CSV table of C-alpha atoms and ligand atoms in Angstrom, one decimal:
chain,number,residue,atom,x,y,z
H,1,MET,CA,0.0,0.0,0.0
H,2,MET,CA,1.2,3.6,-0.7
H,3,ALA,CA,2.1,5.4,2.4
H,4,LEU,CA,0.7,8.5,0.8
H,5,PRO,CA,-2.4,7.7,-1.3
H,6,PHE,CA,-1.9,10.2,-4.1
H,7,ASP,CA,-4.5,10.9,-6.7
H,8,ASN,CA,-3.1,13.6,-9.0
H,9,SER,CA,-5.4,15.6,-11.1
H,10,TYR,CA,-3.3,18.7,-11.9
H,11,THR,CA,-0.8,16.6,-13.9
H,12,ARG,CA,-3.6,15.4,-16.1
H,13,LEU,CA,-3.9,19.0,-17.3
H,14,PRO,CA,-1.9,20.0,-20.4
H,15,GLU,CA,1.9,20.0,-20.0
H,16,ARG,CA,2.2,23.7,-20.4
H,17,PHE,CA,0.6,24.1,-17.0
H,18,TYR,CA,3.8,22.9,-15.1
H,19,ALA,CA,7.3,21.6,-15.3
H,20,ARG,CA,7.9,18.1,-14.0
H,21,ARG,CA,10.7,18.3,-11.5
H,22,PRO,CA,11.5,16.5,-8.3
H,23,ALA,CA,12.8,18.3,-5.2
H,24,THR,CA,16.6,18.6,-4.7
H,25,PRO,CA,17.9,16.4,-1.9
H,26,VAL,CA,19.3,18.0,1.2
H,27,GLU,CA,22.2,17.1,3.4
H,28,ALA,CA,20.8,16.1,6.8
H,29,PRO,CA,17.1,16.1,7.1
H,30,ARG,CA,15.7,16.3,10.6
H,31,LEU,CA,12.0,16.5,11.5
H,32,ILE,CA,11.1,19.6,13.4
H,33,HIS,CA,7.4,19.0,13.8
H,34,LEU,CA,4.7,16.8,12.3
H,35,ASN,CA,1.1,17.9,12.4
H,36,ARG,CA,-0.4,14.5,13.4
H,37,ALA,CA,-3.9,15.8,13.6
H,38,LEU,CA,-3.7,17.1,10.0
H,39,ALA,CA,-2.1,13.9,8.8
H,40,GLY,CA,-5.1,12.0,10.3
H,41,GLU,CA,-7.5,14.4,8.5
H,42,LEU,CA,-5.7,13.6,5.2
H,43,GLY,CA,-5.8,9.9,5.8
H,44,LEU,CA,-2.0,9.7,6.0
H,45,ASP,CA,0.1,7.4,8.2
H,46,ALA,CA,1.6,9.8,10.8
H,47,ASP,CA,4.0,7.2,12.2
H,48,TRP,CA,5.4,6.5,8.8
H,49,LEU,CA,5.7,10.3,8.1
H,50,ALA,CA,7.7,10.7,11.4
H,51,GLY,CA,10.0,7.8,10.6
H,52,PRO,CA,13.1,7.9,8.4
H,53,ASP,CA,11.3,7.1,5.1
H,54,GLY,CA,8.7,9.7,5.8
H,55,VAL,CA,11.2,12.4,6.8
H,56,ALA,CA,13.2,11.6,3.6
H,57,ALA,CA,10.0,12.2,1.6
H,58,LEU,CA,9.2,15.4,3.5
H,59,ALA,CA,12.7,16.7,2.9
H,60,GLY,CA,12.5,16.0,-0.8
H,61,ASN,CA,15.3,13.4,-0.7
H,62,THR,CA,13.1,10.7,-2.0
H,63,VAL,CA,10.0,10.7,-4.2
H,64,PRO,CA,7.3,8.7,-2.4
H,65,GLU,CA,5.3,6.2,-4.4
H,66,GLY,CA,2.5,7.8,-6.3
H,67,ALA,CA,3.9,11.3,-6.2
H,68,ASP,CA,4.4,13.1,-9.5
H,69,PRO,CA,6.3,16.3,-8.5
H,70,ILE,CA,5.8,19.4,-10.5
H,71,ALA,CA,6.5,23.1,-10.3
H,72,ALA,CA,3.4,25.0,-11.4
H,73,ALA,CA,3.4,27.9,-13.9
H,74,TYR,CA,1.8,31.2,-12.9
H,75,ALA,CA,2.1,34.9,-13.5
H,76,GLY,CA,1.1,37.8,-11.3
H,77,HIS,CA,0.8,41.4,-10.5
H,78,GLN,CA,3.4,42.2,-7.8
H,79,PHE,CA,2.7,45.6,-6.2
H,80,GLY,CA,0.7,46.5,-9.2
H,81,GLN,CA,3.4,45.5,-11.8
H,82,PHE,CA,2.6,42.6,-14.1
H,83,VAL,CA,5.1,39.8,-14.3
H,84,PRO,CA,4.2,37.4,-17.1
H,85,GLN,CA,6.1,34.5,-15.6
H,86,LEU,CA,6.6,33.7,-11.9
H,87,GLY,CA,5.8,30.1,-11.1
H,88,ASP,CA,6.8,27.8,-8.3
H,89,GLY,CA,10.4,28.9,-7.9
H,90,ARG,CA,11.1,27.1,-4.7
H,91,ALA,CA,8.3,24.6,-4.3
H,92,VAL,CA,7.1,21.4,-5.8
H,93,LEU,CA,3.6,19.9,-5.7
H,94,LEU,CA,4.2,16.3,-4.7
H,95,GLY,CA,0.6,15.4,-5.5
H,96,GLU,CA,-3.0,15.4,-4.3
H,97,VAL,CA,-4.8,13.2,-1.8
H,98,ILE,CA,-8.5,12.9,-1.0
H,99,ASP,CA,-9.0,13.8,2.7
H,100,ARG,CA,-11.4,12.0,5.1
H,101,THR,CA,-14.2,14.3,4.1
H,102,GLY,CA,-13.8,13.7,0.4
H,103,ILE,CA,-12.0,17.0,-0.3
H,104,ARG,CA,-9.0,16.9,-2.7
H,105,ARG,CA,-5.9,18.5,-1.1
H,106,ASP,CA,-2.5,19.5,-2.5
H,107,ILE,CA,0.6,18.4,-0.7
H,108,GLN,CA,3.5,20.7,-1.6
H,109,LEU,CA,7.1,21.0,-0.5
H,110,LYS,CA,8.2,24.6,-0.1
H,111,GLY,CA,11.9,25.4,0.0
H,112,SER,CA,12.6,22.2,-2.0
H,113,GLY,CA,15.3,23.5,-4.4
H,114,PRO,CA,15.5,25.2,-7.8
H,115,THR,CA,13.0,24.7,-10.6
H,116,PRO,CA,12.7,26.1,-14.1
H,117,PHE,CA,10.8,29.0,-12.5
H,118,SER,CA,13.5,30.0,-9.9
H,119,ARG,CA,14.8,32.9,-11.9
H,120,ARG,CA,17.8,34.1,-9.8
H,121,GLY,CA,16.5,32.4,-6.6
H,122,ASP,CA,18.1,29.4,-4.9
H,123,GLY,CA,14.8,27.6,-4.5
H,124,ARG,CA,15.4,27.3,-0.7
H,125,ALA,CA,13.7,28.6,2.4
H,126,ALA,CA,15.2,29.7,5.7
H,127,LEU,CA,14.1,28.2,9.0
H,128,GLY,CA,12.7,31.4,10.4
H,129,PRO,CA,10.1,32.0,7.6
H,130,VAL,CA,9.2,28.3,7.6
H,131,LEU,CA,8.5,28.4,11.3
H,132,ARG,CA,6.5,31.7,10.9
H,133,GLU,CA,4.4,30.2,8.1
H,134,TYR,CA,3.9,27.0,10.1
H,135,LEU,CA,2.8,28.8,13.2
H,136,VAL,CA,0.7,31.5,11.7
H,137,SER,CA,-1.1,29.3,9.2
H,138,GLU,CA,-2.0,26.9,11.9
H,139,ALA,CA,-3.1,29.8,14.1
H,140,MET,CA,-5.4,31.0,11.3
H,141,ALA,CA,-6.9,27.5,11.0
H,142,ALA,CA,-7.6,27.4,14.7
H,143,LEU,CA,-9.2,30.9,14.5
H,144,GLY,CA,-11.6,29.4,11.9
H,145,ILE,CA,-10.2,31.3,8.9
H,146,PRO,CA,-9.8,29.5,5.6
H,147,THR,CA,-6.1,28.9,5.0
H,148,THR,CA,-3.4,26.6,3.7
H,149,ARG,CA,-2.1,24.3,6.4
H,150,ALA,CA,1.2,23.1,7.6
H,151,LEU,CA,1.8,19.4,7.7
H,152,ALA,CA,5.5,19.3,8.6
H,153,ALA,CA,8.6,21.3,8.9
H,154,VAL,CA,12.0,19.6,8.3
H,155,ALA,CA,15.4,21.1,8.9
H,156,THR,CA,17.7,20.5,6.0
H,157,GLY,CA,21.1,20.6,7.7
H,158,GLU,CA,22.2,23.0,5.0
H,159,PRO,CA,22.7,26.8,5.2
H,160,VAL,CA,20.9,29.1,2.9
H,161,VAL,CA,22.6,32.3,1.9
H,162,ARG,CA,20.6,35.4,2.6
H,163,GLU,CA,22.1,38.6,4.1
H,164,THR,CA,23.8,36.2,6.4
H,165,LEU,CA,24.0,32.4,6.4
H,166,LEU,CA,20.9,30.9,7.9
H,167,PRO,CA,19.7,27.4,8.6
H,168,GLY,CA,17.5,26.0,5.9
H,169,ALA,CA,14.2,24.2,6.2
H,170,VAL,CA,11.4,22.7,4.1
H,171,LEU,CA,7.7,23.2,4.8
H,172,THR,CA,5.1,20.7,3.7
H,173,ARG,CA,2.1,22.8,2.8
H,174,VAL,CA,-1.4,21.5,2.3
H,175,ALA,CA,-4.0,23.5,0.3
H,176,ALA,CA,-7.4,23.0,-1.3
H,177,SER,CA,-5.3,23.8,-4.3
H,178,HIS,CA,-2.4,26.2,-5.2
H,179,ILE,CA,-4.2,27.7,-8.1
H,180,ARG,CA,-4.0,31.4,-8.0
H,181,VAL,CA,-5.4,34.4,-9.8
H,182,GLY,CA,-1.9,34.5,-11.3
H,183,THR,CA,-2.4,31.0,-12.7
H,184,PHE,CA,-5.2,32.4,-14.9
H,185,GLN,CA,-3.1,35.4,-15.8
H,186,PHE,CA,-0.3,33.2,-17.0
H,187,PHE,CA,-2.6,31.8,-19.8
H,188,ALA,CA,-4.6,35.0,-20.4
H,189,VAL,CA,-1.5,37.0,-21.2
H,190,ARG,CA,-0.5,34.3,-23.7
H,191,GLY,CA,-3.9,34.4,-25.4
H,192,ASP,CA,-4.2,30.7,-24.6
H,193,VAL,CA,-8.0,30.5,-24.4
H,194,GLU,CA,-7.9,26.7,-24.6
H,195,ALA,CA,-5.8,26.5,-21.5
H,196,LEU,CA,-7.9,29.1,-19.7
H,197,ARG,CA,-11.0,27.0,-20.3
H,198,ALA,CA,-9.3,23.8,-19.1
H,199,LEU,CA,-8.1,25.6,-16.0
H,200,ALA,CA,-11.5,27.2,-15.3
H,201,ASP,CA,-13.2,23.8,-15.8
H,202,HIS,CA,-10.7,22.2,-13.4
H,203,VAL,CA,-11.4,24.9,-10.8
H,204,VAL,CA,-15.1,24.5,-11.1
H,205,ALA,CA,-15.0,20.7,-10.8
H,206,ARG,CA,-12.6,20.9,-7.9
H,207,HIS,CA,-13.8,23.9,-5.8
H,208,TYR,CA,-17.1,25.2,-7.1
H,209,PRO,CA,-19.0,22.2,-8.4
H,210,GLU,CA,-22.3,24.0,-8.1
H,211,ALA,CA,-21.1,26.4,-10.8
H,212,ALA,CA,-21.2,23.6,-13.3
H,213,GLU,CA,-25.0,23.6,-13.0
H,214,ALA,CA,-25.3,27.3,-13.8
H,215,GLU,CA,-26.4,28.6,-17.2
H,216,ASN,CA,-23.1,30.4,-17.5
H,217,ARG,CA,-20.6,28.3,-15.5
H,218,TYR,CA,-17.7,30.8,-15.9
H,219,ARG,CA,-19.9,33.7,-14.6
H,220,ALA,CA,-20.9,31.4,-11.7
H,221,LEU,CA,-17.2,30.7,-11.1
H,222,LEU,CA,-16.4,34.4,-11.0
H,223,ASP,CA,-19.2,35.0,-8.6
H,224,ALA,CA,-18.1,32.2,-6.4
H,225,VAL,CA,-14.4,33.4,-6.2
H,226,ILE,CA,-15.5,36.9,-5.6
H,227,ALA,CA,-17.8,35.8,-2.7
H,228,ALA,CA,-15.1,33.6,-1.2
H,229,GLN,CA,-12.5,36.4,-1.2
H,230,ALA,CA,-14.9,38.9,0.2
H,231,GLY,CA,-15.6,36.6,3.1
H,232,LEU,CA,-12.0,35.8,3.6
H,233,VAL,CA,-10.8,39.5,3.7
H,234,ALA,CA,-13.6,40.3,6.1
H,235,ARG,CA,-12.4,37.5,8.4
H,236,TRP,CA,-8.8,38.9,8.2
H,237,LEU,CA,-10.0,42.3,9.3
H,238,LEU,CA,-12.0,40.8,12.2
H,239,VAL,CA,-8.9,39.3,13.7
H,240,GLY,CA,-6.5,42.1,12.9
H,241,PHE,CA,-4.6,40.2,10.2
H,242,VAL,CA,-2.4,42.0,7.7
H,243,HIS,CA,-1.5,39.7,4.8
H,244,GLY,CA,1.3,42.0,3.7
H,245,VAL,CA,1.8,40.9,0.1
H,246,MET,CA,-1.6,40.6,-1.6
H,247,ASN,CA,-0.1,40.2,-5.1
H,248,THR,CA,-2.3,38.4,-7.5
H,249,ASP,CA,0.0,35.3,-7.4
H,250,ASN,CA,-0.7,35.2,-3.7
H,251,MET,CA,-4.5,35.0,-4.0
H,252,ALA,CA,-5.8,31.5,-4.2
H,253,VAL,CA,-9.0,31.0,-6.2
H,254,ALA,CA,-10.2,28.4,-3.6
H,255,GLY,CA,-10.5,31.3,-1.1
H,256,GLU,CA,-7.8,30.2,1.3
H,257,THR,CA,-5.2,32.5,2.9
H,258,ILE,CA,-1.9,31.7,1.2
H,259,ASP,CA,1.7,32.8,1.4
H,260,TYR,CA,2.7,33.9,4.9
H,261,GLY,CA,5.8,35.9,4.0
H,262,PRO,CA,5.5,39.3,5.6
H,263,CYS,CA,2.2,38.9,7.4
H,264,ALA,CA,1.5,40.1,10.9
H,265,PHE,CA,-1.3,40.9,13.3
H,266,LEU,CA,-2.3,44.3,14.6
H,267,ASP,CA,-1.4,45.2,18.2
H,268,ALA,CA,-2.7,48.7,18.7
H,269,TYR,CA,-5.5,49.4,16.2
H,270,ASP,CA,-4.5,51.6,13.3
H,271,PRO,CA,-6.0,50.9,9.9
H,272,GLY,CA,-3.0,52.4,8.2
H,273,THR,CA,-0.7,49.7,9.7
H,274,VAL,CA,1.9,48.3,7.3
H,275,PHE,CA,4.4,45.8,8.5
H,276,SER,CA,6.2,44.7,5.4
H,277,SER,CA,9.5,46.5,4.8
H,278,ILE,CA,9.0,46.5,1.0
H,279,ASP,CA,5.5,47.9,1.1
H,280,GLN,CA,6.7,51.5,1.2
H,281,ASN,CA,3.5,53.0,-0.2
H,282,GLY,CA,1.2,51.1,2.1
H,283,ARG,CA,-0.5,49.4,-0.8
H,284,TYR,CA,-1.3,46.4,1.4
H,285,ALA,CA,-2.0,48.2,4.7
H,286,TYR,CA,-4.6,46.6,7.0
H,287,GLY,CA,-7.4,48.9,6.0
H,288,GLN,CA,-6.6,48.7,2.3
H,289,GLN,CA,-7.1,45.0,2.1
H,290,PRO,CA,-10.8,45.0,0.9
H,291,ARG,CA,-9.9,47.5,-1.9
H,292,ILE,CA,-6.9,45.5,-3.0
H,293,ALA,CA,-8.9,42.3,-3.0
H,294,LEU,CA,-11.3,43.9,-5.4
H,295,TRP,CA,-8.4,45.1,-7.6
H,296,ASN,CA,-7.1,41.6,-7.7
H,297,LEU,CA,-10.5,40.2,-8.5
H,298,THR,CA,-10.9,42.7,-11.3
H,299,ARG,CA,-7.6,41.2,-12.8
H,300,PHE,CA,-9.2,37.8,-12.3
H,301,ALA,CA,-12.4,38.8,-14.1
H,302,GLU,CA,-10.3,40.2,-17.0
H,303,THR,CA,-8.7,36.7,-17.5
H,304,LEU,CA,-12.1,35.2,-17.8
H,305,LEU,CA,-13.5,37.6,-20.4
H,306,PRO,CA,-13.0,35.2,-23.4
H,307,LEU,CA,-15.0,32.6,-21.5
H,308,LEU,CA,-17.8,34.8,-20.1
H,309,ALA,CA,-19.5,35.4,-23.4
H,310,ASP,CA,-18.7,35.2,-27.1
H,311,ASP,CA,-19.6,38.9,-27.5
H,312,GLU,CA,-16.9,41.1,-26.0
H,313,GLU,CA,-19.3,43.8,-24.7
H,314,GLN,CA,-21.5,41.1,-23.2
H,315,ALA,CA,-18.5,39.6,-21.5
H,316,VAL,CA,-17.5,42.9,-20.0
H,317,ARG,CA,-21.1,43.4,-18.7
H,318,GLU,CA,-21.0,40.0,-17.0
H,319,ALA,CA,-17.6,40.8,-15.4
H,320,GLU,CA,-18.9,44.1,-14.1
H,321,ALA,CA,-22.1,42.7,-12.7
H,322,ALA,CA,-20.1,40.0,-10.9
H,323,LEU,CA,-17.6,42.5,-9.5
H,324,SER,CA,-20.4,44.7,-8.3
H,325,GLY,CA,-21.3,41.9,-5.9
H,326,ASN,CA,-17.9,42.2,-4.1
H,327,ALA,CA,-18.7,45.2,-1.9
H,328,PRO,CA,-22.1,44.0,-0.6
H,329,ALA,CA,-20.6,40.5,0.1
H,330,PHE,CA,-17.7,42.0,2.0
H,331,GLU,CA,-20.0,44.4,3.9
H,332,ASP,CA,-22.3,41.6,5.0
H,333,ALA,CA,-19.5,39.4,6.2
H,334,TYR,CA,-17.6,42.3,7.9
H,335,HIS,CA,-20.6,43.9,9.7
H,336,GLY,CA,-22.1,40.5,10.6
H,337,GLY,CA,-18.7,39.6,12.1
H,338,LEU,CA,-18.4,43.0,14.0
H,339,ASN,CA,-21.8,42.4,15.4
H,340,ARG,CA,-20.8,39.0,16.7
H,341,LYS,CA,-17.7,40.6,18.2
H,342,LEU,CA,-19.9,43.1,20.0
H,343,GLY,CA,-22.4,40.6,21.3
H,344,LEU,CA,-25.1,41.8,19.0
H,345,GLY,CA,-27.4,39.7,16.8
H,346,ALA,CA,-28.6,40.4,13.3
H,347,VAL,CA,-27.2,43.7,11.9
H,348,ARG,CA,-29.6,46.6,12.4
H,349,ASP,CA,-29.5,50.2,11.2
H,350,GLY,CA,-26.9,52.0,13.2
H,351,ASP,CA,-24.8,48.9,14.1
H,352,PRO,CA,-22.1,49.5,11.5
H,353,ALA,CA,-21.8,53.1,12.8
H,354,LEU,CA,-21.6,51.9,16.4
H,355,ALA,CA,-18.8,49.5,15.6
H,356,GLY,CA,-17.1,52.1,13.5
H,357,ASP,CA,-17.2,54.6,16.3
H,358,LEU,CA,-15.5,52.1,18.6
H,359,LEU,CA,-12.8,51.4,16.0
H,360,THR,CA,-12.2,55.2,15.6
H,361,ARG,CA,-11.9,55.7,19.3
H,362,MET,CA,-9.5,52.6,19.6
H,363,GLY,CA,-7.4,54.2,16.8
H,364,GLU,CA,-7.2,57.5,18.6
H,365,ASN,CA,-6.3,55.9,21.9
H,366,GLN,CA,-3.8,53.2,20.7
H,367,ALA,CA,-6.1,50.5,22.1
H,368,ASP,CA,-4.9,47.0,21.5
H,369,PHE,CA,-7.2,45.4,18.9
H,370,THR,CA,-7.3,41.8,20.3
H,371,LEU,CA,-7.3,42.8,24.0
H,372,THR,CA,-10.0,45.4,23.6
H,373,PHE,CA,-12.5,42.9,22.0
H,374,ARG,CA,-11.6,40.1,24.3
H,375,THR,CA,-11.9,42.3,27.4
H,376,LEU,CA,-15.3,43.5,26.0
H,377,CYS,CA,-16.6,40.0,26.5
H,378,GLY,CA,-16.4,40.4,30.3
H,379,ALA,CA,-17.8,43.9,30.1
H,380,VAL,CA,-21.2,42.4,29.3
H,381,GLU,CA,-21.1,40.9,32.8
H,382,GLY,CA,-19.7,43.9,34.6
H,383,ASP,CA,-15.9,43.8,34.1
H,384,GLY,CA,-14.9,47.4,34.0
H,385,SER,CA,-11.3,47.1,32.8
H,386,VAL,CA,-11.7,47.8,29.0
H,387,ARG,CA,-11.4,51.5,29.6
H,388,ASP,CA,-7.9,51.1,30.9
H,389,LEU,CA,-6.8,49.9,27.4
H,390,PHE,CA,-7.5,53.4,26.1
H,391,VAL,CA,-5.0,56.3,26.5
H,392,ASP,CA,-8.0,58.4,27.4
H,393,PRO,CA,-10.4,56.0,29.2
H,394,THR,CA,-13.3,58.4,28.8
H,395,ALA,CA,-13.2,57.8,25.1
H,396,TYR,CA,-14.3,54.3,25.8
H,397,ASP,CA,-16.9,55.4,28.4
H,398,GLY,CA,-18.6,57.6,25.8
H,399,TRP,CA,-18.9,54.7,23.4
H,400,ALA,CA,-19.9,52.2,26.0
H,401,VAL,CA,-23.1,54.1,26.8
H,402,ARG,CA,-24.3,53.7,23.3
H,403,TRP,CA,-23.2,50.0,23.2
H,404,ARG,CA,-25.1,49.2,26.4
H,405,ALA,CA,-28.2,50.9,25.0
H,406,ARG,CA,-28.0,48.7,21.9
H,407,LEU,CA,-27.2,45.6,24.0
H,408,ALA,CA,-30.4,46.2,26.0
H,409,GLU,CA,-32.3,45.4,22.8
H,410,GLU,CA,-30.9,41.9,22.7
H,411,THR,CA,-33.0,39.2,24.3
H,412,ARG,CA,-30.3,36.7,25.3
H,413,ALA,CA,-29.0,36.6,28.9
H,414,PRO,CA,-25.7,38.5,29.5
H,415,ALA,CA,-23.9,35.2,30.3
H,416,GLU,CA,-25.0,33.8,27.0
H,417,ILE,CA,-23.9,36.9,25.1
H,418,ALA,CA,-20.5,36.9,26.8
H,419,ALA,CA,-20.0,33.2,26.0
H,420,ALA,CA,-20.9,33.8,22.3
H,421,MET,CA,-18.5,36.8,22.2
H,422,ARG,CA,-15.7,34.6,23.5
H,423,THR,CA,-16.1,32.5,20.4
H,424,ALA,CA,-15.8,35.6,18.2
H,425,ASN,CA,-13.0,37.4,20.0
H,426,PRO,CA,-9.8,35.4,20.4
H,427,ALA,CA,-7.7,35.7,23.5
H,428,PHE,CA,-4.6,34.5,21.6
H,429,ILE,CA,-3.3,35.5,18.2
H,430,PRO,CA,0.3,35.1,17.0
H,431,ARG,CA,1.7,38.2,18.6
H,432,ASN,CA,4.6,39.7,16.6
H,433,HIS,CA,7.0,40.0,19.5
H,434,GLN,CA,6.4,36.4,20.5
H,435,VAL,CA,6.7,35.1,16.9
H,436,GLU,CA,10.1,36.9,16.7
H,437,ALA,CA,11.2,35.5,20.0
H,438,MET,CA,10.2,32.0,18.9
H,439,ILE,CA,12.2,32.4,15.6
H,440,ALA,CA,15.2,33.8,17.4
H,441,ALA,CA,15.3,30.9,19.9
H,442,ALA,CA,15.1,28.3,17.0
H,443,VAL,CA,17.5,30.0,14.6
H,444,GLU,CA,20.1,31.3,17.2
H,445,ARG,CA,20.0,28.7,19.9
H,446,ASN,CA,18.5,25.6,18.1
H,447,ASP,CA,15.8,25.8,20.8
H,448,PHE,CA,12.3,24.7,19.5
H,449,ALA,CA,10.6,24.8,22.9
H,450,PRO,CA,9.0,28.2,22.3
H,451,PHE,CA,7.7,27.1,18.9
H,452,GLU,CA,6.1,24.0,20.5
H,453,THR,CA,4.6,26.1,23.3
H,454,LEU,CA,3.3,28.8,21.0
H,455,LEU,CA,1.8,26.3,18.6
H,456,ALA,CA,-0.1,24.6,21.5
H,457,VAL,CA,-1.4,27.9,22.9
H,458,LEU,CA,-2.5,29.1,19.4
H,459,ALA,CA,-4.3,25.9,18.7
H,460,ARG,CA,-7.0,27.0,21.3
H,461,PRO,CA,-7.3,30.8,20.6
H,462,TYR,CA,-10.7,31.2,22.1
H,463,ALA,CA,-10.0,29.4,25.4
H,464,ASP,CA,-8.8,31.5,28.3
H,465,GLN,CA,-5.7,29.4,29.2
H,466,PRO,CA,-4.8,31.4,32.3
H,467,GLU,CA,-1.6,29.5,32.7
H,468,HIS,CA,-0.5,31.1,29.3
H,469,ALA,CA,-1.7,34.6,30.1
H,470,ARG,CA,1.6,36.1,29.1
H,471,TYR,CA,0.9,35.1,25.4
H,472,ALA,CA,-2.2,37.2,25.4
H,473,GLN,CA,-0.4,40.4,26.4
H,474,ALA,CA,0.3,43.3,24.1
H,475,PRO,CA,3.9,44.4,23.5
H,476,GLU,CA,5.4,47.4,25.2
H,477,GLY,CA,4.4,50.6,23.3
H,478,GLY,CA,1.7,48.9,21.2
H,479,GLY,CA,4.1,47.2,18.8
H,480,VAL,CA,4.7,50.5,16.8
H,481,GLY,CA,7.6,50.2,14.3
H,482,TYR,CA,7.5,46.4,14.0
H,483,ARG,CA,8.8,45.4,10.5
H,484,THR,CA,8.6,42.1,8.6
H,485,PHE,CA,10.6,40.9,5.6
H,486,CYS,CA,9.6,38.7,2.7
H,487,GLY,CA,10.7,35.2,3.4
H,488,THR,CA,12.7,34.8,0.3
X,1,AMP,P1,6.6,35.2,-2.9
X,1,AMP,O1,7.1,36.5,-2.7
X,1,AMP,O2,7.0,34.2,-1.9
X,1,AMP,O3,5.1,35.1,-3.2
X,1,AMP,O4,7.3,34.7,-4.3
X,1,AMP,C1,7.2,35.4,-5.5
X,1,AMP,C2,7.9,34.6,-6.6
X,1,AMP,O5,9.3,34.4,-6.3
X,1,AMP,C3,7.4,33.2,-6.8
X,1,AMP,O6,7.5,32.8,-8.1
X,1,AMP,C4,8.4,32.3,-6.0
X,1,AMP,O7,8.4,31.0,-6.4
X,1,AMP,C5,9.7,33.1,-6.2
X,1,AMP,N1,10.7,32.9,-5.2
X,1,AMP,C6,10.6,33.4,-3.9
X,1,AMP,N2,11.7,33.0,-3.2
X,1,AMP,C7,12.4,32.2,-4.0
X,1,AMP,C8,13.7,31.5,-3.9
X,1,AMP,N3,14.4,31.6,-2.8
X,1,AMP,N4,14.1,30.9,-4.9
X,1,AMP,C9,13.5,30.8,-6.1
X,1,AMP,N5,12.3,31.5,-6.3
X,1,AMP,C10,11.8,32.2,-5.3
X,2,MG,MG1,3.8,33.7,-3.5
């Protein structure tokens, strides 16, 4: 029996979709962490994966039976500039498996060596960014946000050359698929309508089967991708997540969060927050994310024009109609989510303004995003400490009067409201200062205990975990000036 029960559909697509290419072996593979729960979900043998044969496969040193490793072709707009060819430059798709719920999932090695798409890159990943992606993607999953997952991290025993020499690692990433807006752009820019149709049909069958029943399946596909992204970005905002590099090659059409390079979470609330050192104009700032998602979706719609209708003007009308659905879908998801965070039921007139007023006051008073909402859960039952999170506590008091008046219209008991709020307002997010400390311990001292601890705490973000209270704390000074770097 195959240790990994692969069933590969992407390699059944035309050969111009990818380059066949195994990973490049590494010196001394050592398993850092295996996600046993995820292995179970995928129907994989976790004991085999953790053993020498499994680790060799996860490092890319052997090709497991049934795998058909490829580097996928894609293009993309990077910070608004179109690049007609990007592709998997440091990753290979080992293959796909059908998980326990019948969903097809990609298993990809990231940091697995050069491919025909590597351009000037070395195809490798440093340990720090691998641990960051592992931790943050798993934290997102535990928060209930659609995301790629981390199955394993393996140290390579080889250095990678960056500004300094750094230890190398390989991440095994699991995704509904790795098909991006940029994958569509790759074929659109080449005028390859046949490939576009094959790709769109593949995505419909795989991710949006209900679209196949629609009168115009490509319009239905576009609607579905727009709805998925609107919901996704709303969920990011609701937990203070800044993706950091929302290039079109980093937007997965399945609607999962993908590519955890320079991402980070807000500490003090400020919609202008930018963490990435290369995002100098704030293109991907926290509060810009809904706008940028629409920009990317517009690029996606453009790739589908030849499929949407035979008549060009009709195709444009279809695309415009679909794109006009983005804002309402986002608003619904975002305001519904804010109401849940505030302990309120269905959104009523005035609720968005009430939530907006709180956010404005938080921004003016450097209130910590996560702590404010988590502390608010207790305020329903009389905890008076939220106001201390505001530079001027009376700014909170002024808002709380309005909030309490609105809460009084709710029929649920306060304890029930508070309990529901605790499932919408996490106590634990991957705090930037703790992620950095975790990475420093691993990279500088070969100490993975902080990684293990943080991973366990973040697996239960909505539980109080008083023994881990320090992981819920905000950094000194609200985290102002924190910078992230692309994990290349
Ligand atoms: P990213 O910024 O991680 O989304 O990557 C953008 C593009 O650069 C993708 O085509 C990657 O495959 C490629 N890339 C990033 N880092 C490397 C690397 N170390 N070696 C080769 N290609 C890379
Ligand atoms: Mg990318």
